[in-house]
């Protein structure tokens, strides 16, 4: 009986979600709704999935546990995805080297925690600073001279930069994995779900960083300049905005977030190595595309979706299919709505 | 005949040289003069040639960035390996099977993803490459990460070489035929390609399928050479290897790709330290090439002995000229001279033009183009609403209105670029709305663009030749076999293209790159290209924009002349009122998407509503 009820709830939730989607533009115009909309929809989706699982008779606690794990992994993806999306929004480039900047951030955090024996917060800040510096450096060396070149040239350069960082790193630090010190060992029990302290920290830090980013982009002058440049570079230039500086700031901010993600991933999955950036980098890009590339809330949404679905696939299917799910989702979204869930449809002017 | 280095073409000398080199290698192998190690390296070089050439067709020629080539190689390799292990089939059969399965995989993947553009396509191919690998890693039949062993060993330099030659030959011939020109056109400007009648999706998928198929063949050769394969042979890095070869050689240059495929295979063998640092040097090379020579070593050019000889001669000439220039300066006067002769020729033609057409009477009863209640919405904005246009055969109809009135949108709807939201379009009595642009071009509608869309990096001649796509009348098969009818057709296209260029006084410029033409000539070239599709209705979008009064006068004569000579019906958007009033027989006036008046120039000139909406109240 309860199974049937759960199934009904699931169906109602789906219909409600579909209706919500249709009136989204109107809803989002009110600021009160705007900030609660995405968390609320994710919550709704989890409730709906949960009901579905009850209806097919799976262990609910196990599912919730996996979903929570997925959320912490997803928040790391989301942090990386933000950098992709910001850079894409501003210079229309898939910065392939972004995943490697995340890797360098993880190493910087590791060195700060072990060699310098610093506590967590300073180590995080150092990692973010190092990543930001590297991001700006990559932009200056490789992308800036090509600003007016065809997109394919830029894209190939980005692929080249990614491989370069990765392999130089491998030569310098060797390919042996390093292990992060175990700084957050405890775990909490909330409503029957056990949550590791480390995962909770990851989630909290991510949320704080995202709120900070949202504030930066919406209310500060550089943030406004950034949005202006992403709308129309030439018009922004004519309004007296220093394009080069804005692009550098974008790379710095995006890379800093990736650096933070590197440290956060280090405290959940302690093993780090020079090639660790490839897969999360690609998946984070996929997350950005799924959410709608160039749209900041989209990157968060996409990251969480990928993190949760990846963990669920691992839990219910097999971990060896884990890497396929992100790309499967990518193909699906590109076929159904190429501009992404929150993306706007653009038409080429003829 | 004079050739531009960027003109698409084939070269026999190359094939002869390659054949000679291979003959020497074969004799040496047969006589045991090369040890098996060197033979093995040469074999890998051959496989890399196949991979680079096939990827070049997708990335360089068609301009679709694919970074998942290793995935298709894997499909071919596993197909051949499984057949060999389980059924003990001969190599030739495995090869064909690999070719076919990789082609099928390419089709399945290409059809949905090639609707996407640029970056998205790159990421989708990357995703598919990874998915293929994950699938291989998880299937029992492929034995997961352990890989497959016991594939029949084939001493295959001979086979590799034959397949490499076939690959190069087929792709070379393809590139130098109508289908290849269509692919190049897609690379240069997809929308313009579509409007000269090229089914862009079809040709993109074709390039993708052919490229994937040959990658599959390379995989089969690889599997039989190694006798052992595992998913780790076909990672993202393998795709990057191939991409580096193509980029280094120059995207679009087949010979360049071959040269760099061979050098990048041989180099690490000679310089051991390179092998150790390969994964640092390759990406560095990629970045440096992109930064300092983004077109690659050869750009889209091909290595051509004749071109080499010519450039040496040019160099000598330039040296001697510089010496001469030291003595005297000047010599920039002839440019203006050329312009005025062009004007004169047109003047002569206009005088001949008095021989009028005499069919106006009966044809006006049935319109050539008719739209009923045509409307389109962009979001909430109704850009054009309820347009009822009726253009009789042979007419010269004008479409005017203030900026943003929706004139170009009307053109976009007629040519299929923006499907209308409501209403119908009839052309020659058949309904055409909802059809893709290339199909509409095929029914006989051609257009030019407000902001000229030429294939900028191709020659003037190639621009026109591409537009003969619909009338080329041969397919992939005859492009590959190249029998006599093919050559006759190609000669016909070339002579027709030159005839058109002569008519537009552009034949002296036929080997110039389109982007190097002055503005007025670019406009004329765009009209010539439109005419090459053999239209009965020509849509001209602001043909006189940016022209001076003299050029505008010449343009008017040209428009009248082509209408008579080609029996055209012309629909024209223009802001130059004197041109519209003198040229057009009927005029439709749009304002905010609404038709506010239709009539003769005289009526338009005196209609108060038009004057108020269009010319402004003070003009009354």
mmCIF file of N, CA, C and O in Angstrom, chain B residues 158-222:
data_model
loop_
_atom_site.group_PDB
_atom_site.id
_atom_site.type_symbol
_atom_site.label_atom_id
_atom_site.label_comp_id
_atom_site.label_asym_id
_atom_site.label_seq_id
_atom_site.Cartn_x
_atom_site.Cartn_y
_atom_site.Cartn_z
ATOM 1 N N UNK B 158 53.050 -4.444 -46.008
ATOM 2 C CA UNK B 158 52.473 -4.425 -47.350
ATOM 3 C C UNK B 158 51.002 -3.999 -47.310
ATOM 4 O O UNK B 158 50.569 -3.121 -48.053
ATOM 5 N N UNK B 159 50.275 -4.617 -46.380
ATOM 6 C CA UNK B 159 48.857 -4.270 -46.270
ATOM 7 C C UNK B 159 48.675 -2.826 -45.807
ATOM 8 O O UNK B 159 47.874 -2.068 -46.341
ATOM 9 N N UNK B 160 49.440 -2.471 -44.775
ATOM 10 C CA UNK B 160 49.332 -1.105 -44.256
ATOM 11 C C UNK B 160 49.535 -0.107 -45.373
ATOM 12 O O UNK B 160 48.802 0.863 -45.508
ATOM 13 N N UNK B 161 50.542 -0.413 -46.184
ATOM 14 C CA UNK B 161 50.899 0.521 -47.237
ATOM 15 C C UNK B 161 49.785 0.628 -48.270
ATOM 16 O O UNK B 161 49.412 1.726 -48.685
ATOM 17 N N UNK B 162 49.221 -0.526 -48.619
ATOM 18 C CA UNK B 162 48.121 -0.483 -49.592
ATOM 19 C C UNK B 162 46.949 0.320 -49.036
ATOM 20 O O UNK B 162 46.363 1.170 -49.710
ATOM 21 N N UNK B 163 46.622 0.061 -47.765
ATOM 22 C CA UNK B 163 45.483 0.763 -47.177
ATOM 23 C C UNK B 163 45.778 2.252 -47.047
ATOM 24 O O UNK B 163 44.924 3.096 -47.317
ATOM 25 N N UNK B 164 47.024 2.566 -46.659
ATOM 26 C CA UNK B 164 47.381 3.984 -46.542
ATOM 27 C C UNK B 164 47.239 4.670 -47.897
ATOM 28 O O UNK B 164 46.681 5.762 -48.008
ATOM 29 N N UNK B 165 47.730 4.010 -48.948
ATOM 30 C CA UNK B 165 47.631 4.603 -50.286
ATOM 31 C C UNK B 165 46.167 4.785 -50.670
ATOM 32 O O UNK B 165 45.756 5.844 -51.154
ATOM 33 N N UNK B 166 45.380 3.739 -50.413
ATOM 34 C CA UNK B 166 43.951 3.824 -50.747
ATOM 35 C C UNK B 166 43.287 4.973 -49.993
ATOM 36 O O UNK B 166 42.521 5.744 -50.571
ATOM 37 N N UNK B 167 43.601 5.072 -48.705
ATOM 38 C CA UNK B 167 43.009 6.146 -47.897
ATOM 39 C C UNK B 167 43.326 7.506 -48.504
ATOM 40 O O UNK B 167 42.438 8.322 -48.744
ATOM 41 N N UNK B 168 44.619 7.700 -48.742
ATOM 42 C CA UNK B 168 45.034 8.997 -49.256
ATOM 43 C C UNK B 168 44.388 9.261 -50.610
ATOM 44 O O UNK B 168 43.847 10.350 -50.867
ATOM 45 N N UNK B 169 44.398 8.250 -51.457
ATOM 46 C CA UNK B 169 43.854 8.420 -52.801
ATOM 47 C C UNK B 169 42.368 8.766 -52.744
ATOM 48 O O UNK B 169 41.909 9.712 -53.384
ATOM 49 N N UNK B 170 41.647 7.992 -51.950
ATOM 50 C CA UNK B 170 40.193 8.204 -51.878
ATOM 51 C C UNK B 170 39.887 9.579 -51.316
ATOM 52 O O UNK B 170 39.080 10.337 -51.868
ATOM 53 N N UNK B 171 40.563 9.927 -50.224
ATOM 54 C CA UNK B 171 40.251 11.214 -49.603
ATOM 55 C C UNK B 171 40.713 12.357 -50.497
ATOM 56 O O UNK B 171 40.036 13.372 -50.639
ATOM 57 N N UNK B 172 41.830 12.158 -51.164
ATOM 58 C CA UNK B 172 42.322 13.183 -52.091
ATOM 59 C C UNK B 172 41.316 13.427 -53.210
ATOM 60 O O UNK B 172 40.973 14.554 -53.538
ATOM 61 N N UNK B 173 40.840 12.329 -53.796
ATOM 62 C CA UNK B 173 39.882 12.468 -54.896
ATOM 63 C C UNK B 173 38.591 13.105 -54.415
ATOM 64 O O UNK B 173 37.992 13.925 -55.102
ATOM 65 N N UNK B 174 38.201 12.689 -53.226
ATOM 66 C CA UNK B 174 36.983 13.236 -52.656
ATOM 67 C C UNK B 174 37.099 14.757 -52.511
ATOM 68 O O UNK B 174 36.214 15.512 -52.911
ATOM 69 N N UNK B 175 38.238 15.189 -51.956
ATOM 70 C CA UNK B 175 38.420 16.608 -51.699
ATOM 71 C C UNK B 175 38.402 17.409 -52.999
ATOM 72 O O UNK B 175 37.943 18.546 -53.037
ATOM 73 N N UNK B 176 38.881 16.794 -54.084
ATOM 74 C CA UNK B 176 38.946 17.512 -55.355
ATOM 75 C C UNK B 176 37.736 17.283 -56.246
ATOM 76 O O UNK B 176 37.850 17.296 -57.466
ATOM 77 N N UNK B 177 36.592 17.047 -55.617
ATOM 78 C CA UNK B 177 35.387 16.855 -56.429
ATOM 79 C C UNK B 177 34.269 17.689 -55.813
ATOM 80 O O UNK B 177 34.484 18.397 -54.838
ATOM 81 N N UNK B 178 33.098 17.579 -56.407
ATOM 82 C CA UNK B 178 31.973 18.372 -55.897
ATOM 83 C C UNK B 178 31.656 18.071 -54.428
ATOM 84 O O UNK B 178 31.464 18.997 -53.643
ATOM 85 N N UNK B 179 31.601 16.790 -54.010
ATOM 86 C CA UNK B 179 31.349 16.536 -52.587
ATOM 87 C C UNK B 179 32.409 17.170 -51.680
ATOM 88 O O UNK B 179 32.089 17.710 -50.617
ATOM 89 N N UNK B 180 33.683 17.110 -52.130
ATOM 90 C CA UNK B 180 34.754 17.710 -51.336
ATOM 91 C C UNK B 180 34.605 19.214 -51.254
ATOM 92 O O UNK B 180 34.817 19.818 -50.202
ATOM 93 N N UNK B 181 34.234 19.835 -52.380
ATOM 94 C CA UNK B 181 34.020 21.280 -52.367
ATOM 95 C C UNK B 181 32.905 21.637 -51.398
ATOM 96 O O UNK B 181 32.955 22.650 -50.703
ATOM 97 N N UNK B 182 31.881 20.773 -51.365
ATOM 98 C CA UNK B 182 30.779 21.020 -50.430
ATOM 99 C C UNK B 182 31.298 21.011 -49.003
ATOM 100 O O UNK B 182 30.927 21.859 -48.185
ATOM 101 N N UNK B 183 32.194 20.056 -48.699
ATOM 102 C CA UNK B 183 32.733 19.978 -47.334
ATOM 103 C C UNK B 183 33.542 21.225 -46.998
ATOM 104 O O UNK B 183 33.425 21.779 -45.897
ATOM 105 N N UNK B 184 34.371 21.647 -47.952
ATOM 106 C CA UNK B 184 35.176 22.849 -47.712
ATOM 107 C C UNK B 184 34.261 24.050 -47.502
ATOM 108 O O UNK B 184 34.494 24.893 -46.634
ATOM 109 N N UNK B 185 33.182 24.100 -48.279
ATOM 110 C CA UNK B 185 32.235 25.212 -48.137
ATOM 111 C C UNK B 185 31.649 25.227 -46.735
ATOM 112 O O UNK B 185 31.473 26.291 -46.139
ATOM 113 N N UNK B 186 31.358 24.046 -46.194
ATOM 114 C CA UNK B 186 30.812 23.959 -44.839
ATOM 115 C C UNK B 186 31.821 24.516 -43.842
ATOM 116 O O UNK B 186 31.472 25.249 -42.922
ATOM 117 N N UNK B 187 33.108 24.182 -44.068
ATOM 118 C CA UNK B 187 34.141 24.704 -43.174
ATOM 119 C C UNK B 187 34.162 26.232 -43.212
ATOM 120 O O UNK B 187 34.274 26.891 -42.192
ATOM 121 N N UNK B 188 34.021 26.786 -44.410
ATOM 122 C CA UNK B 188 34.168 28.227 -44.552
ATOM 123 C C UNK B 188 32.964 28.996 -44.017
ATOM 124 O O UNK B 188 33.123 30.006 -43.361
ATOM 125 N N UNK B 189 31.771 28.552 -44.323
ATOM 126 C CA UNK B 189 30.569 29.256 -43.869
ATOM 127 C C UNK B 189 29.365 28.346 -44.063
ATOM 128 O O UNK B 189 28.894 28.144 -45.178
ATOM 129 N N UNK B 190 28.885 27.832 -42.939
ATOM 130 C CA UNK B 190 27.845 26.824 -43.030
ATOM 131 C C UNK B 190 26.555 27.375 -43.623
ATOM 132 O O UNK B 190 25.899 26.717 -44.433
ATOM 133 N N UNK B 191 26.190 28.583 -43.230
ATOM 134 C CA UNK B 191 24.920 29.128 -43.706
ATOM 135 C C UNK B 191 24.996 29.428 -45.194
ATOM 136 O O UNK B 191 24.079 29.091 -45.955
ATOM 137 N N UNK B 192 26.128 30.008 -45.616
ATOM 138 C CA UNK B 192 26.278 30.275 -47.047
ATOM 139 C C UNK B 192 26.270 28.962 -47.828
ATOM 140 O O UNK B 192 25.672 28.871 -48.897
ATOM 141 N N UNK B 193 26.904 27.936 -47.286
ATOM 142 C CA UNK B 193 26.928 26.642 -47.959
ATOM 143 C C UNK B 193 25.512 26.113 -48.137
ATOM 144 O O UNK B 193 25.131 25.642 -49.212
ATOM 145 N N UNK B 194 24.740 26.225 -47.087
ATOM 146 C CA UNK B 194 23.358 25.753 -47.138
ATOM 147 C C UNK B 194 22.579 26.513 -48.212
ATOM 148 O O UNK B 194 21.832 25.930 -48.989
ATOM 149 N N UNK B 195 22.790 27.817 -48.324
ATOM 150 C CA UNK B 195 22.012 28.589 -49.285
ATOM 151 C C UNK B 195 22.508 28.435 -50.723
ATOM 152 O O UNK B 195 21.838 28.899 -51.629
ATOM 153 N N UNK B 196 23.669 27.833 -50.954
ATOM 154 C CA UNK B 196 23.983 27.524 -52.351
ATOM 155 C C UNK B 196 23.584 26.080 -52.670
ATOM 156 O O UNK B 196 23.972 25.535 -53.690
ATOM 157 N N UNK B 197 22.788 25.494 -51.794
ATOM 158 C CA UNK B 197 22.185 24.209 -52.138
ATOM 159 C C UNK B 197 22.900 23.000 -51.577
ATOM 160 O O UNK B 197 22.649 21.882 -52.011
ATOM 161 N N UNK B 198 23.801 23.203 -50.608
ATOM 162 C CA UNK B 198 24.521 22.065 -50.045
ATOM 163 C C UNK B 198 23.784 21.569 -48.814
ATOM 164 O O UNK B 198 23.503 22.340 -47.898
ATOM 165 N N UNK B 199 23.472 20.286 -48.799
ATOM 166 C CA UNK B 199 22.845 19.673 -47.637
ATOM 167 C C UNK B 199 23.936 19.481 -46.588
ATOM 168 O O UNK B 199 24.635 18.480 -46.571
ATOM 169 N N UNK B 200 24.074 20.479 -45.728
ATOM 170 C CA UNK B 200 25.253 20.494 -44.844
ATOM 171 C C UNK B 200 25.270 19.303 -43.894
ATOM 172 O O UNK B 200 26.319 18.715 -43.671
ATOM 173 N N UNK B 201 24.110 18.948 -43.352
ATOM 174 C CA UNK B 201 24.090 17.802 -42.434
ATOM 175 C C UNK B 201 24.571 16.544 -43.152
ATOM 176 O O UNK B 201 25.401 15.803 -42.635
ATOM 177 N N UNK B 202 24.070 16.334 -44.369
ATOM 178 C CA UNK B 202 24.453 15.150 -45.130
ATOM 179 C C UNK B 202 25.959 15.095 -45.332
ATOM 180 O O UNK B 202 26.603 14.062 -45.102
ATOM 181 N N UNK B 203 26.553 16.201 -45.748
ATOM 182 C CA UNK B 203 27.983 16.167 -46.047
ATOM 183 C C UNK B 203 28.834 16.106 -44.783
ATOM 184 O O UNK B 203 29.920 15.522 -44.795
ATOM 185 N N UNK B 204 28.338 16.705 -43.708
ATOM 186 C CA UNK B 204 29.079 16.585 -42.459
ATOM 187 C C UNK B 204 29.089 15.129 -42.001
ATOM 188 O O UNK B 204 30.123 14.589 -41.618
ATOM 189 N N UNK B 205 27.905 14.504 -42.060
ATOM 190 C CA UNK B 205 27.832 13.108 -41.642
ATOM 191 C C UNK B 205 28.691 12.254 -42.579
ATOM 192 O O UNK B 205 29.401 11.344 -42.144
ATOM 193 N N UNK B 206 28.657 12.572 -43.886
ATOM 194 C CA UNK B 206 29.448 11.802 -44.843
ATOM 195 C C UNK B 206 30.934 11.873 -44.483
ATOM 196 O O UNK B 206 31.622 10.853 -44.406
ATOM 197 N N UNK B 207 31.414 13.087 -44.232
ATOM 198 C CA UNK B 207 32.829 13.235 -43.879
ATOM 199 C C UNK B 207 33.129 12.472 -42.602
ATOM 200 O O UNK B 207 34.151 11.779 -42.500
ATOM 201 N N UNK B 208 32.229 12.563 -41.646
ATOM 202 C CA UNK B 208 32.449 11.917 -40.361
ATOM 203 C C UNK B 208 32.472 10.396 -40.515
ATOM 204 O O UNK B 208 33.319 9.717 -39.941
ATOM 205 N N UNK B 209 31.534 9.880 -41.312
ATOM 206 C CA UNK B 209 31.454 8.430 -41.503
ATOM 207 C C UNK B 209 32.696 7.922 -42.243
ATOM 208 O O UNK B 209 33.315 6.930 -41.837
ATOM 209 N N UNK B 210 33.092 8.626 -43.302
ATOM 210 C CA UNK B 210 34.269 8.173 -44.057
ATOM 211 C C UNK B 210 35.509 8.235 -43.171
ATOM 212 O O UNK B 210 36.306 7.289 -43.118
ATOM 213 N N UNK B 211 35.655 9.346 -42.440
ATOM 214 C CA UNK B 211 36.805 9.475 -41.542
ATOM 215 C C UNK B 211 36.833 8.358 -40.506
ATOM 216 O O UNK B 211 37.875 7.739 -40.273
ATOM 217 N N UNK B 212 35.676 8.093 -39.902
ATOM 218 C CA UNK B 212 35.616 7.049 -38.878
ATOM 219 C C UNK B 212 35.932 5.684 -39.468
ATOM 220 O O UNK B 212 36.630 4.873 -38.850
ATOM 221 N N UNK B 213 35.405 5.422 -40.674
ATOM 222 C CA UNK B 213 35.619 4.120 -41.309
ATOM 223 C C UNK B 213 37.109 3.857 -41.495
ATOM 224 O O UNK B 213 37.605 2.767 -41.195
ATOM 225 N N UNK B 214 37.843 4.870 -41.959
ATOM 226 C CA UNK B 214 39.271 4.658 -42.174
ATOM 227 C C UNK B 214 40.020 4.537 -40.851
ATOM 228 O O UNK B 214 41.012 3.795 -40.761
ATOM 229 N N UNK B 215 39.531 5.238 -39.817
ATOM 230 C CA UNK B 215 40.132 5.042 -38.493
ATOM 231 C C UNK B 215 39.939 3.594 -38.062
ATOM 232 O O UNK B 215 40.845 2.980 -37.484
ATOM 233 N N UNK B 216 38.751 3.033 -38.372
ATOM 234 C CA UNK B 216 38.487 1.631 -38.058
ATOM 235 C C UNK B 216 39.441 0.711 -38.789
ATOM 236 O O UNK B 216 39.973 -0.250 -38.213
ATOM 237 N N UNK B 217 39.690 1.022 -40.076
ATOM 238 C CA UNK B 217 40.634 0.215 -40.851
ATOM 239 C C UNK B 217 42.017 0.278 -40.221
ATOM 240 O O UNK B 217 42.705 -0.742 -40.084
ATOM 241 N N UNK B 218 42.414 1.473 -39.796
ATOM 242 C CA UNK B 218 43.712 1.617 -39.137
ATOM 243 C C UNK B 218 43.749 0.761 -37.874
ATOM 244 O O UNK B 218 44.767 0.112 -37.581
ATOM 245 N N UNK B 219 42.632 0.727 -37.161
ATOM 246 C CA UNK B 219 42.551 -0.095 -35.956
ATOM 247 C C UNK B 219 42.754 -1.567 -36.268
ATOM 248 O O UNK B 219 43.465 -2.279 -35.548
ATOM 249 N N UNK B 220 42.137 -2.041 -37.362
ATOM 250 C CA UNK B 220 42.275 -3.447 -37.744
ATOM 251 C C UNK B 220 43.729 -3.775 -38.048
ATOM 252 O O UNK B 220 44.268 -4.798 -37.593
ATOM 253 N N UNK B 221 44.383 -2.906 -38.799
ATOM 254 C CA UNK B 221 45.786 -3.138 -39.126
ATOM 255 C C UNK B 221 46.617 -3.188 -37.850
ATOM 256 O O UNK B 221 47.471 -4.064 -37.662
ATOM 257 N N UNK B 222 46.310 -2.256 -36.958
ATOM 258 C CA UNK B 222 47.034 -2.172 -35.693
ATOM 259 C C UNK B 222 46.869 -3.467 -34.892
ATOM 260 O O UNK B 222 47.836 -4.032 -34.382
#
